[in-house]
Amino acid sequence: MRAPFLNLLLMASCAAASFAQAQTQGQAIAPAPQTAAISPDAIKQREQELEAARARQKAAEEAQAKLKAEIATLGQDRTQLNQQLIDTAANVRTVEAKIDEAEARLKTLNGREQQARSSLDSRRADIVEVLAALQRAGRRTPPALLVRPEDALQSLRTAMLLGAVVPELRGRAETIASELGELVALRKSIASERDQLAADRDKIRSDQTRLTALVDERQRQQASREKDLDAENSRAITLSKQVGDLQGLIAKMEQDLQSAAKAAEKAAEAAKQAEAKAAAAAASAKPGPAVFKDRSRTSPAILFASAKGLLPLPVNGNKIRDFGGSDGVGGVQKGISLATKPGSQVTTPCDGWVVYAGPFRSYGQLLILNAGGGYHVLIAGMERISVNIGQFVLTGEPVATMGSTSQVASILATNASQPVLYVEFRKDGTPIDPGPWWAANEGEKVRG
């Protein structure tokens, strides 16, 4: 009875000793390909694959048509459209964060798996010694067999029951079993993380498709309200080339450009109205996030100065430079810089009117919002902006997407190959520290 159990341990130990090597060398040598006629079964299989591809394409087209019809219906109700825009953008940013976290966990798990493989590989001498002892104790030479780590672990557990027969080997078997058990658990965790990551990527593709349709509908409505939109945008780009700094750009836009001037005028009027409301409600509690729930509003929910501690950061990423720090060329940073993933969704941190949207000097694509009360919010470094001058946008509304590389000048970016979003707050033309405005739960790692 001893020999079969000892053979199991021998096979399991062989697997443990050669497992790492088998992963890199492959477990079998594939025969050389041969040229042969395509069999009827192969032709049938290809036809089935083609039919399946056609079915998937048809399903995608039907889903797209249904989505367009749904968005068109939503477009008739501005409040619902705004709600869907903000909710879908929030979903995209949430899934972006989940994907980042899953990728980080996978990186850690892969590192631990490699360590487990290396540990087993380094124990070859010990395993060979155990094998030699077991081979002498057995009645016949065990077969050479490669098995999965799960099989090796089960064999070890079975063989360890023979501790009374071979007590001197029990300790070594326990150590090998522990390492194999860890490897099995790690591989299961990695498979689970990869499945979840694939599901999240499918979801974000679906959400991004929906978000694109929503943005297109929003811009279609905006274009119908602004008949001379293209001419206004062209004139804005021309004006931007005539000024040398951001303050000059803001002043030029709000003075010379019709839609930007209207936006500035509305911002001033809204600020006066908000000040009157704030004075009447001075004795009430400090405003909270609930003030932004009204999606039908056409002016800021509260005074920008009263929004401290309430505003979300506009993108998922890591803060690499803060206000007041070095800008890398001997100057002082006038805003914050956030390193992001390629294609990340950018949303508005506050309510406001768009007074500029387009390229500007070393900032790449630049978006300027008039938040009222003399406050302006500048967001730069995106690859594509999806709003137009004169639009009123709500907190959390999607306004742009990041590219695959840095669009901001090198003085604002730590790594030129990584997308970087630059955010600056200004009060009466002077840059101010945006720190007090960010929501307390945001921290260095933006959650969205």
mmCIF file of C-alpha atoms in Angstrom, residues 57-446:
data_model
loop_
_atom_site.group_PDB
_atom_site.id
_atom_site.type_symbol
_atom_site.label_atom_id
_atom_site.label_comp_id
_atom_site.label_asym_id
_atom_site.label_seq_id
_atom_site.Cartn_x
_atom_site.Cartn_y
_atom_site.Cartn_z
ATOM 1 C CA GLN A 57 -22.973 43.175 -35.513
ATOM 2 C CA LYS A 58 -26.754 43.194 -35.944
ATOM 3 C CA ALA A 59 -27.278 43.234 -32.171
ATOM 4 C CA ALA A 60 -24.850 46.156 -31.853
ATOM 5 C CA GLU A 61 -26.663 48.105 -34.587
ATOM 6 C CA GLU A 62 -30.041 47.469 -32.944
ATOM 7 C CA ALA A 63 -28.670 48.564 -29.556
ATOM 8 C CA GLN A 64 -27.247 51.725 -31.137
ATOM 9 C CA ALA A 65 -30.587 52.551 -32.798
ATOM 10 C CA LYS A 66 -32.435 51.982 -29.518
ATOM 11 C CA LEU A 67 -29.946 54.204 -27.695
ATOM 12 C CA LYS A 68 -30.352 57.000 -30.257
ATOM 13 C CA ALA A 69 -34.127 56.857 -29.922
ATOM 14 C CA GLU A 70 -33.847 56.974 -26.149
ATOM 15 C CA ILE A 71 -31.442 59.929 -26.254
ATOM 16 C CA ALA A 72 -33.710 61.777 -28.697
ATOM 17 C CA THR A 73 -36.582 61.366 -26.241
ATOM 18 C CA LEU A 74 -34.414 62.557 -23.378
ATOM 19 C CA GLY A 75 -33.368 65.569 -25.431
ATOM 20 C CA GLN A 76 -36.921 66.889 -25.301
ATOM 21 C CA ASP A 77 -36.527 67.348 -21.537
ATOM 22 C CA ARG A 78 -33.497 69.432 -20.625
ATOM 23 C CA THR A 79 -33.587 68.365 -16.986
ATOM 24 C CA GLN A 80 -33.565 64.651 -17.861
ATOM 25 C CA LEU A 81 -30.787 65.151 -20.381
ATOM 26 C CA ASN A 82 -28.654 66.953 -17.787
ATOM 27 C CA GLN A 83 -29.373 64.221 -15.254
ATOM 28 C CA GLN A 84 -28.355 61.475 -17.673
ATOM 29 C CA LEU A 85 -25.202 63.348 -18.692
ATOM 30 C CA ILE A 86 -24.027 63.808 -15.121
ATOM 31 C CA ASP A 87 -25.014 60.315 -13.959
ATOM 32 C CA THR A 88 -23.383 58.584 -16.934
ATOM 33 C CA ALA A 89 -20.201 60.649 -16.583
ATOM 34 C CA ALA A 90 -20.099 59.721 -12.892
ATOM 35 C CA ASN A 91 -20.508 56.029 -13.818
ATOM 36 C CA VAL A 92 -17.626 56.282 -16.289
ATOM 37 C CA ARG A 93 -15.350 57.857 -13.704
ATOM 38 C CA THR A 94 -16.347 55.268 -11.091
ATOM 39 C CA VAL A 95 -15.503 52.389 -13.435
ATOM 40 C CA GLU A 96 -12.241 54.149 -14.424
ATOM 41 C CA ALA A 97 -11.272 54.149 -10.747
ATOM 42 C CA LYS A 98 -12.259 50.462 -10.357
ATOM 43 C CA ILE A 99 -10.127 49.517 -13.363
ATOM 44 C CA ASP A 100 -7.134 51.395 -11.935
ATOM 45 C CA GLU A 101 -7.546 49.594 -8.602
ATOM 46 C CA ALA A 102 -7.928 46.175 -10.278
ATOM 47 C CA GLU A 103 -4.807 46.731 -12.366
ATOM 48 C CA ALA A 104 -2.862 47.644 -9.227
ATOM 49 C CA ARG A 105 -4.093 44.502 -7.434
ATOM 50 C CA LEU A 106 -3.201 42.352 -10.457
ATOM 51 C CA LYS A 107 0.298 43.799 -10.495
ATOM 52 C CA THR A 108 0.735 42.877 -6.826
ATOM 53 C CA LEU A 109 -0.695 39.372 -7.305
ATOM 54 C CA ASN A 110 1.489 38.713 -10.348
ATOM 55 C CA GLY A 111 4.538 39.734 -8.314
ATOM 56 C CA ARG A 112 3.584 37.367 -5.496
ATOM 57 C CA GLU A 113 3.012 34.546 -8.000
ATOM 58 C CA GLN A 114 6.467 35.080 -9.445
ATOM 59 C CA GLN A 115 7.956 34.977 -5.949
ATOM 60 C CA ALA A 116 6.151 31.686 -5.232
ATOM 61 C CA ARG A 117 7.434 30.202 -8.489
ATOM 62 C CA SER A 118 10.972 31.364 -7.690
ATOM 63 C CA SER A 119 10.758 29.873 -4.202
ATOM 64 C CA LEU A 120 9.682 26.486 -5.573
ATOM 65 C CA ASP A 121 12.384 26.633 -8.220
ATOM 66 C CA SER A 122 15.040 27.424 -5.604
ATOM 67 C CA ARG A 123 14.001 24.352 -3.587
ATOM 68 C CA ARG A 124 14.899 21.902 -6.321
ATOM 69 C CA ALA A 125 17.782 20.402 -4.380
ATOM 70 C CA ASP A 126 15.534 19.734 -1.384
ATOM 71 C CA ILE A 127 12.828 18.266 -3.611
ATOM 72 C CA VAL A 128 15.347 16.004 -5.365
ATOM 73 C CA GLU A 129 16.540 14.724 -1.996
ATOM 74 C CA VAL A 130 12.964 13.951 -0.963
ATOM 75 C CA LEU A 131 12.406 12.230 -4.300
ATOM 76 C CA ALA A 132 15.477 10.056 -3.852
ATOM 77 C CA ALA A 133 14.345 8.922 -0.412
ATOM 78 C CA LEU A 134 10.847 8.142 -1.632
ATOM 79 C CA GLN A 135 12.153 6.309 -4.671
ATOM 80 C CA ARG A 136 14.246 4.034 -2.464
ATOM 81 C CA ALA A 137 11.219 3.377 -0.252
ATOM 82 C CA GLY A 138 8.929 2.582 -3.196
ATOM 83 C CA ARG A 139 8.659 -0.755 -4.973
ATOM 84 C CA ARG A 140 8.865 0.689 -8.466
ATOM 85 C CA THR A 141 9.996 3.802 -10.270
ATOM 86 C CA PRO A 142 7.156 6.335 -10.479
ATOM 87 C CA PRO A 143 6.147 7.605 -13.926
ATOM 88 C CA ALA A 144 7.393 11.004 -15.093
ATOM 89 C CA LEU A 145 4.287 13.173 -15.166
ATOM 90 C CA LEU A 146 3.547 16.908 -15.241
ATOM 91 C CA VAL A 147 0.441 17.947 -13.365
ATOM 92 C CA ARG A 148 -1.245 21.233 -12.403
ATOM 93 C CA PRO A 149 -0.347 22.868 -9.057
ATOM 94 C CA GLU A 150 -3.796 21.853 -7.770
ATOM 95 C CA ASP A 151 -2.985 18.182 -8.517
ATOM 96 C CA ALA A 152 0.431 18.491 -6.889
ATOM 97 C CA LEU A 153 -1.118 20.018 -3.769
ATOM 98 C CA GLN A 154 -3.693 17.215 -3.487
ATOM 99 C CA SER A 155 -0.958 14.594 -3.904
ATOM 100 C CA LEU A 156 1.110 16.174 -1.166
ATOM 101 C CA ARG A 157 -1.840 16.296 1.234
ATOM 102 C CA THR A 158 -2.494 12.586 0.580
ATOM 103 C CA ALA A 159 1.147 11.622 1.030
ATOM 104 C CA MET A 160 1.455 13.640 4.261
ATOM 105 C CA LEU A 161 -0.994 11.192 5.825
ATOM 106 C CA LEU A 162 1.875 8.702 5.689
ATOM 107 C CA GLY A 163 3.805 10.717 8.238
ATOM 108 C CA ALA A 164 3.980 7.718 10.510
ATOM 109 C CA VAL A 165 5.646 5.754 7.716
ATOM 110 C CA VAL A 166 8.147 8.420 6.662
ATOM 111 C CA PRO A 167 8.209 10.935 9.541
ATOM 112 C CA GLU A 168 11.546 12.438 8.478
ATOM 113 C CA LEU A 169 9.944 13.651 5.222
ATOM 114 C CA ARG A 170 6.801 15.133 6.738
ATOM 115 C CA GLY A 171 8.322 18.518 7.533
ATOM 116 C CA ARG A 172 9.665 18.947 4.019
ATOM 117 C CA ALA A 173 6.377 17.832 2.491
ATOM 118 C CA GLU A 174 4.484 20.342 4.617
ATOM 119 C CA THR A 175 6.732 23.183 3.441
ATOM 120 C CA ILE A 176 6.303 22.249 -0.221
ATOM 121 C CA ALA A 177 2.537 21.838 0.259
ATOM 122 C CA SER A 178 2.320 25.291 1.827
ATOM 123 C CA GLU A 179 4.138 26.885 -1.095
ATOM 124 C CA LEU A 180 2.021 25.026 -3.638
ATOM 125 C CA GLY A 181 -1.142 25.999 -1.766
ATOM 126 C CA GLU A 182 -0.158 29.651 -1.903
ATOM 127 C CA LEU A 183 0.534 29.359 -5.627
ATOM 128 C CA VAL A 184 -2.872 27.759 -6.257
ATOM 129 C CA ALA A 185 -4.642 30.478 -4.243
ATOM 130 C CA LEU A 186 -2.745 33.207 -6.066
ATOM 131 C CA ARG A 187 -3.665 31.816 -9.469
ATOM 132 C CA LYS A 188 -7.347 31.677 -8.478
ATOM 133 C CA SER A 189 -7.195 35.285 -7.253
ATOM 134 C CA ILE A 190 -5.528 36.402 -10.468
ATOM 135 C CA ALA A 191 -8.173 34.644 -12.576
ATOM 136 C CA SER A 192 -10.943 36.304 -10.538
ATOM 137 C CA GLU A 193 -9.360 39.763 -10.864
ATOM 138 C CA ARG A 194 -8.937 39.326 -14.608
ATOM 139 C CA ASP A 195 -12.580 38.309 -15.016
ATOM 140 C CA GLN A 196 -13.711 41.372 -13.044
ATOM 141 C CA LEU A 197 -11.373 43.609 -15.025
ATOM 142 C CA ALA A 198 -12.796 42.304 -18.301
ATOM 143 C CA ALA A 199 -16.337 42.926 -17.046
ATOM 144 C CA ASP A 200 -15.442 46.480 -15.987
ATOM 145 C CA ARG A 201 -13.875 47.200 -19.374
ATOM 146 C CA ASP A 202 -17.019 45.955 -21.132
ATOM 147 C CA LYS A 203 -19.124 48.198 -18.903
ATOM 148 C CA ILE A 204 -17.023 51.301 -19.474
ATOM 149 C CA ARG A 205 -17.222 50.779 -23.243
ATOM 150 C CA SER A 206 -21.007 50.644 -22.970
ATOM 151 C CA ASP A 207 -21.128 53.729 -20.718
ATOM 152 C CA GLN A 208 -18.777 55.653 -22.997
ATOM 153 C CA THR A 209 -20.980 54.883 -26.002
ATOM 154 C CA ARG A 210 -23.992 56.185 -24.111
ATOM 155 C CA LEU A 211 -22.086 59.256 -22.920
ATOM 156 C CA THR A 212 -20.994 60.081 -26.471
ATOM 157 C CA ALA A 213 -24.614 59.937 -27.649
ATOM 158 C CA LEU A 214 -25.727 62.164 -24.773
ATOM 159 C CA VAL A 215 -22.996 64.717 -25.456
ATOM 160 C CA ASP A 216 -23.868 64.746 -29.161
ATOM 161 C CA GLU A 217 -27.507 65.455 -28.310
ATOM 162 C CA ARG A 218 -26.528 68.231 -25.917
ATOM 163 C CA GLN A 219 -24.300 69.845 -28.530
ATOM 164 C CA ARG A 220 -26.963 69.457 -31.212
ATOM 165 C CA GLN A 221 -29.348 71.434 -29.062
ATOM 166 C CA GLN A 222 -26.673 74.004 -28.337
ATOM 167 C CA ALA A 223 -25.918 74.376 -32.043
ATOM 168 C CA SER A 224 -29.590 74.988 -32.804
ATOM 169 C CA ARG A 225 -29.595 77.800 -30.256
ATOM 170 C CA GLU A 226 -26.327 79.274 -31.542
ATOM 171 C CA LYS A 227 -26.722 79.603 -35.321
ATOM 172 C CA ASP A 228 -23.379 81.334 -35.720
ATOM 173 C CA LEU A 229 -21.534 78.880 -33.482
ATOM 174 C CA ASP A 230 -18.792 77.968 -35.956
ATOM 175 C CA ALA A 231 -18.091 81.616 -36.727
ATOM 176 C CA GLU A 232 -17.940 82.402 -32.991
ATOM 177 C CA ASN A 233 -15.498 79.558 -32.358
ATOM 178 C CA SER A 234 -13.277 80.639 -35.246
ATOM 179 C CA ARG A 235 -13.267 84.195 -33.993
ATOM 180 C CA ALA A 236 -12.378 82.986 -30.494
ATOM 181 C CA ILE A 237 -9.312 81.160 -31.842
ATOM 182 C CA THR A 238 -8.278 84.271 -33.761
ATOM 183 C CA LEU A 239 -8.650 86.457 -30.671
ATOM 184 C CA SER A 240 -6.659 83.973 -28.569
ATOM 185 C CA LYS A 241 -3.672 84.433 -30.883
ATOM 186 C CA GLN A 242 -3.703 88.174 -30.266
ATOM 187 C CA VAL A 243 -3.076 87.935 -26.510
ATOM 188 C CA GLY A 244 -0.097 86.651 -24.598
ATOM 189 C CA ASP A 245 -1.453 85.614 -21.193
ATOM 190 C CA LEU A 246 -4.487 84.030 -19.600
ATOM 191 C CA GLN A 247 -5.827 87.188 -17.999
ATOM 192 C CA GLY A 248 -5.641 88.972 -21.331
ATOM 193 C CA LEU A 249 -7.461 86.040 -22.958
ATOM 194 C CA ILE A 250 -10.297 86.145 -20.418
ATOM 195 C CA ALA A 251 -10.707 89.913 -20.783
ATOM 196 C CA LYS A 252 -10.577 89.710 -24.587
ATOM 197 C CA MET A 253 -13.178 86.928 -24.761
ATOM 198 C CA GLU A 254 -15.648 88.577 -22.405
ATOM 199 C CA GLN A 255 -15.252 91.947 -24.098
ATOM 200 C CA ASP A 256 -15.113 91.148 -27.803
ATOM 201 C CA LEU A 257 -16.839 87.792 -28.279
ATOM 202 C CA GLN A 258 -20.623 87.953 -28.289
ATOM 203 C CA SER A 259 -21.399 84.562 -26.705
ATOM 204 C CA ALA A 260 -18.626 84.934 -24.116
ATOM 205 C CA ALA A 261 -19.797 88.451 -23.283
ATOM 206 C CA LYS A 262 -23.345 87.166 -22.793
ATOM 207 C CA ALA A 263 -22.009 84.397 -20.558
ATOM 208 C CA ALA A 264 -20.076 86.913 -18.467
ATOM 209 C CA GLU A 265 -23.151 89.127 -18.189
ATOM 210 C CA LYS A 266 -25.275 86.191 -17.041
ATOM 211 C CA ALA A 267 -22.587 85.247 -14.542
ATOM 212 C CA ALA A 268 -22.603 88.756 -13.081
ATOM 213 C CA GLU A 269 -26.399 88.804 -12.823
ATOM 214 C CA ALA A 270 -26.451 85.341 -11.237
ATOM 215 C CA ALA A 271 -23.811 86.388 -8.729
ATOM 216 C CA LYS A 272 -25.929 89.378 -7.623
ATOM 217 C CA GLN A 273 -28.996 87.183 -7.220
ATOM 218 C CA ALA A 274 -27.023 84.558 -5.329
ATOM 219 C CA GLU A 275 -25.570 87.204 -3.035
ATOM 220 C CA ALA A 276 -29.083 88.384 -2.173
ATOM 221 C CA LYS A 277 -30.152 84.800 -1.434
ATOM 222 C CA ALA A 278 -27.029 84.169 0.607
ATOM 223 C CA ALA A 279 -27.650 87.292 2.676
ATOM 224 C CA ALA A 280 -31.222 86.176 3.375
ATOM 225 C CA ALA A 281 -30.028 82.699 4.367
ATOM 226 C CA ALA A 282 -26.929 83.795 6.290
ATOM 227 C CA ALA A 283 -28.219 82.283 9.493
ATOM 228 C CA SER A 284 -28.901 78.882 7.943
ATOM 229 C CA ALA A 285 -26.551 75.890 7.998
ATOM 230 C CA LYS A 286 -23.553 75.640 5.671
ATOM 231 C CA PRO A 287 -24.612 74.384 2.219
ATOM 232 C CA GLY A 288 -23.910 70.764 1.359
ATOM 233 C CA PRO A 289 -23.768 68.630 -1.813
ATOM 234 C CA ALA A 290 -27.581 68.571 -1.967
ATOM 235 C CA VAL A 291 -27.565 72.121 -3.366
ATOM 236 C CA PHE A 292 -26.384 70.697 -6.718
ATOM 237 C CA LYS A 293 -29.290 68.221 -7.086
ATOM 238 C CA ASP A 294 -31.471 70.534 -9.203
ATOM 239 C CA ARG A 295 -30.529 69.574 -12.779
ATOM 240 C CA SER A 296 -32.829 72.163 -14.343
ATOM 241 C CA ARG A 297 -30.944 75.176 -12.997
ATOM 242 C CA THR A 298 -29.600 77.728 -15.439
ATOM 243 C CA SER A 299 -27.351 79.567 -12.996
ATOM 244 C CA PRO A 300 -24.925 78.465 -10.244
ATOM 245 C CA ALA A 301 -26.574 76.674 -7.331
ATOM 246 C CA ILE A 302 -24.603 78.751 -4.811
ATOM 247 C CA LEU A 303 -21.984 81.472 -4.795
ATOM 248 C CA PHE A 304 -18.609 80.088 -5.778
ATOM 249 C CA ALA A 305 -17.123 81.516 -2.578
ATOM 250 C CA SER A 306 -19.669 79.460 -0.592
ATOM 251 C CA ALA A 307 -18.766 76.198 -2.347
ATOM 252 C CA LYS A 308 -15.581 75.561 -0.339
ATOM 253 C CA GLY A 309 -15.236 71.904 0.573
ATOM 254 C CA LEU A 310 -17.919 70.831 -1.922
ATOM 255 C CA LEU A 311 -16.303 70.665 -5.367
ATOM 256 C CA PRO A 312 -15.139 67.374 -6.922
ATOM 257 C CA LEU A 313 -11.817 67.181 -8.741
ATOM 258 C CA PRO A 314 -12.472 67.112 -12.494
ATOM 259 C CA VAL A 315 -10.659 63.873 -13.378
ATOM 260 C CA ASN A 316 -9.434 60.576 -11.917
ATOM 261 C CA GLY A 317 -5.702 60.703 -11.354
ATOM 262 C CA ASN A 318 -2.827 61.521 -9.023
ATOM 263 C CA LYS A 319 -1.819 65.016 -7.992
ATOM 264 C CA ILE A 320 1.769 65.554 -9.121
ATOM 265 C CA ARG A 321 2.074 69.306 -8.493
ATOM 266 C CA ASP A 322 0.244 71.518 -6.045
ATOM 267 C CA PHE A 323 -0.514 75.224 -5.857
ATOM 268 C CA GLY A 324 2.454 77.250 -4.677
ATOM 269 C CA GLY A 325 5.026 74.556 -5.429
ATOM 270 C CA SER A 326 7.847 74.730 -7.949
ATOM 271 C CA ASP A 327 6.849 74.761 -11.611
ATOM 272 C CA GLY A 328 10.162 73.176 -12.571
ATOM 273 C CA VAL A 329 11.682 76.269 -14.171
ATOM 274 C CA GLY A 330 12.278 78.458 -11.152
ATOM 275 C CA GLY A 331 8.733 79.774 -10.889
ATOM 276 C CA VAL A 332 5.733 79.016 -8.706
ATOM 277 C CA GLN A 333 2.858 76.690 -9.637
ATOM 278 C CA LYS A 334 -0.347 78.734 -10.058
ATOM 279 C CA GLY A 335 -2.661 75.733 -10.078
ATOM 280 C CA ILE A 336 -2.587 71.957 -9.606
ATOM 281 C CA SER A 337 -1.502 69.225 -12.030
ATOM 282 C CA LEU A 338 -3.149 65.799 -12.104
ATOM 283 C CA ALA A 339 -1.555 62.835 -13.913
ATOM 284 C CA THR A 340 -4.326 60.774 -15.545
ATOM 285 C CA LYS A 341 -4.845 57.659 -17.620
ATOM 286 C CA PRO A 342 -5.219 58.037 -21.419
ATOM 287 C CA GLY A 343 -8.790 58.750 -22.477
ATOM 288 C CA SER A 344 -9.965 59.694 -18.967
ATOM 289 C CA GLN A 345 -13.266 61.554 -18.685
ATOM 290 C CA VAL A 346 -13.079 65.214 -17.598
ATOM 291 C CA THR A 347 -16.060 66.742 -15.802
ATOM 292 C CA THR A 348 -16.735 70.259 -14.549
ATOM 293 C CA PRO A 349 -15.740 70.913 -10.925
ATOM 294 C CA CYS A 350 -18.352 73.683 -10.608
ATOM 295 C CA ASP A 351 -21.312 75.427 -12.220
ATOM 296 C CA GLY A 352 -20.377 78.090 -14.740
ATOM 297 C CA TRP A 353 -20.512 79.577 -18.217
ATOM 298 C CA VAL A 354 -17.988 78.639 -20.887
ATOM 299 C CA VAL A 355 -16.136 81.770 -21.969
ATOM 300 C CA TYR A 356 -13.368 79.990 -23.883
ATOM 301 C CA ALA A 357 -12.967 76.502 -25.368
ATOM 302 C CA GLY A 358 -10.064 75.793 -27.701
ATOM 303 C CA PRO A 359 -6.276 75.677 -28.056
ATOM 304 C CA PHE A 360 -4.154 78.286 -26.326
ATOM 305 C CA ARG A 361 -0.376 78.494 -26.549
ATOM 306 C CA SER A 362 1.408 75.952 -24.308
ATOM 307 C CA TYR A 363 -1.739 74.826 -22.518
ATOM 308 C CA GLY A 364 -3.029 72.496 -25.217
ATOM 309 C CA GLN A 365 -6.830 72.519 -25.262
ATOM 310 C CA LEU A 366 -8.039 75.093 -22.736
ATOM 311 C CA LEU A 367 -11.467 75.483 -21.123
ATOM 312 C CA ILE A 368 -12.348 78.624 -19.131
ATOM 313 C CA LEU A 369 -15.489 78.820 -16.989
ATOM 314 C CA ASN A 370 -16.911 82.003 -15.500
ATOM 315 C CA ALA A 371 -18.242 80.841 -12.131
ATOM 316 C CA GLY A 372 -19.611 84.255 -11.158
ATOM 317 C CA GLY A 373 -18.527 86.689 -8.457
ATOM 318 C CA GLY A 374 -15.231 87.427 -10.202
ATOM 319 C CA TYR A 375 -14.147 83.743 -10.146
ATOM 320 C CA HIS A 376 -12.861 81.847 -13.185
ATOM 321 C CA VAL A 377 -11.869 78.186 -13.440
ATOM 322 C CA LEU A 378 -9.264 77.193 -16.037
ATOM 323 C CA ILE A 379 -8.857 73.566 -17.131
ATOM 324 C CA ALA A 380 -6.093 72.684 -19.613
ATOM 325 C CA GLY A 381 -4.354 69.711 -21.177
ATOM 326 C CA MET A 382 -7.302 67.798 -22.654
ATOM 327 C CA GLU A 383 -7.210 66.334 -26.146
ATOM 328 C CA ARG A 384 -10.843 67.102 -26.994
ATOM 329 C CA ILE A 385 -13.385 69.559 -25.565
ATOM 330 C CA SER A 386 -17.097 68.773 -25.983
ATOM 331 C CA VAL A 387 -18.720 72.097 -24.996
ATOM 332 C CA ASN A 388 -18.996 75.445 -26.760
ATOM 333 C CA ILE A 389 -18.517 79.066 -25.782
ATOM 334 C CA GLY A 390 -21.602 80.512 -24.092
ATOM 335 C CA GLN A 391 -22.882 77.209 -22.667
ATOM 336 C CA PHE A 392 -23.883 76.937 -19.026
ATOM 337 C CA VAL A 393 -22.556 73.696 -17.519
ATOM 338 C CA LEU A 394 -23.412 71.980 -14.262
ATOM 339 C CA THR A 395 -21.098 70.515 -11.642
ATOM 340 C CA GLY A 396 -20.088 67.002 -12.735
ATOM 341 C CA GLU A 397 -21.119 67.476 -16.361
ATOM 342 C CA PRO A 398 -18.792 65.876 -18.973
ATOM 343 C CA VAL A 399 -16.868 68.536 -20.887
ATOM 344 C CA ALA A 400 -13.706 66.927 -22.281
ATOM 345 C CA THR A 401 -11.534 63.814 -22.606
ATOM 346 C CA MET A 402 -7.827 63.318 -22.071
ATOM 347 C CA GLY A 403 -5.489 62.188 -24.837
ATOM 348 C CA SER A 404 -2.811 59.504 -24.743
ATOM 349 C CA THR A 405 0.121 61.855 -24.071
ATOM 350 C CA SER A 406 0.707 65.164 -22.340
ATOM 351 C CA GLN A 407 -0.861 68.146 -24.077
ATOM 352 C CA VAL A 408 0.486 70.642 -21.519
ATOM 353 C CA ALA A 409 3.889 72.312 -21.771
ATOM 354 C CA SER A 410 6.713 70.431 -20.076
ATOM 355 C CA ILE A 411 6.888 73.001 -17.266
ATOM 356 C CA LEU A 412 3.483 71.769 -16.120
ATOM 357 C CA ALA A 413 4.033 68.043 -16.628
ATOM 358 C CA THR A 414 6.336 65.677 -14.753
ATOM 359 C CA ASN A 415 6.261 63.074 -17.512
ATOM 360 C CA ALA A 416 5.704 64.301 -21.054
ATOM 361 C CA SER A 417 4.448 60.861 -22.132
ATOM 362 C CA GLN A 418 1.603 60.811 -19.585
ATOM 363 C CA PRO A 419 -1.599 62.852 -19.877
ATOM 364 C CA VAL A 420 -1.693 65.707 -17.352
ATOM 365 C CA LEU A 421 -4.668 67.907 -16.498
ATOM 366 C CA TYR A 422 -3.926 71.409 -15.223
ATOM 367 C CA VAL A 423 -6.533 73.207 -13.081
ATOM 368 C CA GLU A 424 -6.342 76.818 -11.979
ATOM 369 C CA PHE A 425 -8.754 79.021 -9.980
ATOM 370 C CA ARG A 426 -8.691 82.812 -10.393
ATOM 371 C CA LYS A 427 -10.342 85.597 -8.427
ATOM 372 C CA ASP A 428 -10.463 88.977 -10.196
ATOM 373 C CA GLY A 429 -7.648 87.823 -12.467
ATOM 374 C CA THR A 430 -5.309 86.589 -9.714
ATOM 375 C CA PRO A 431 -4.545 82.854 -9.285
ATOM 376 C CA ILE A 432 -5.714 81.521 -5.906
ATOM 377 C CA ASP A 433 -5.215 78.266 -4.000
ATOM 378 C CA PRO A 434 -7.983 75.850 -5.078
ATOM 379 C CA GLY A 435 -7.308 73.550 -2.106
ATOM 380 C CA PRO A 436 -10.097 74.860 0.166
ATOM 381 C CA TRP A 437 -12.729 74.200 -2.526
ATOM 382 C CA TRP A 438 -12.080 70.476 -3.066
ATOM 383 C CA ALA A 439 -14.341 67.992 -1.300
ATOM 384 C CA ALA A 440 -12.685 66.600 1.817
ATOM 385 C CA ASN A 441 -12.976 62.961 0.712
ATOM 386 C CA GLU A 442 -11.095 63.438 -2.563
ATOM 387 C CA GLY A 443 -7.508 63.294 -1.309
ATOM 388 C CA GLU A 444 -4.465 62.686 -3.478
ATOM 389 C CA LYS A 445 -6.115 59.763 -5.271
ATOM 390 C CA VAL A 446 -9.106 61.131 -7.089
#
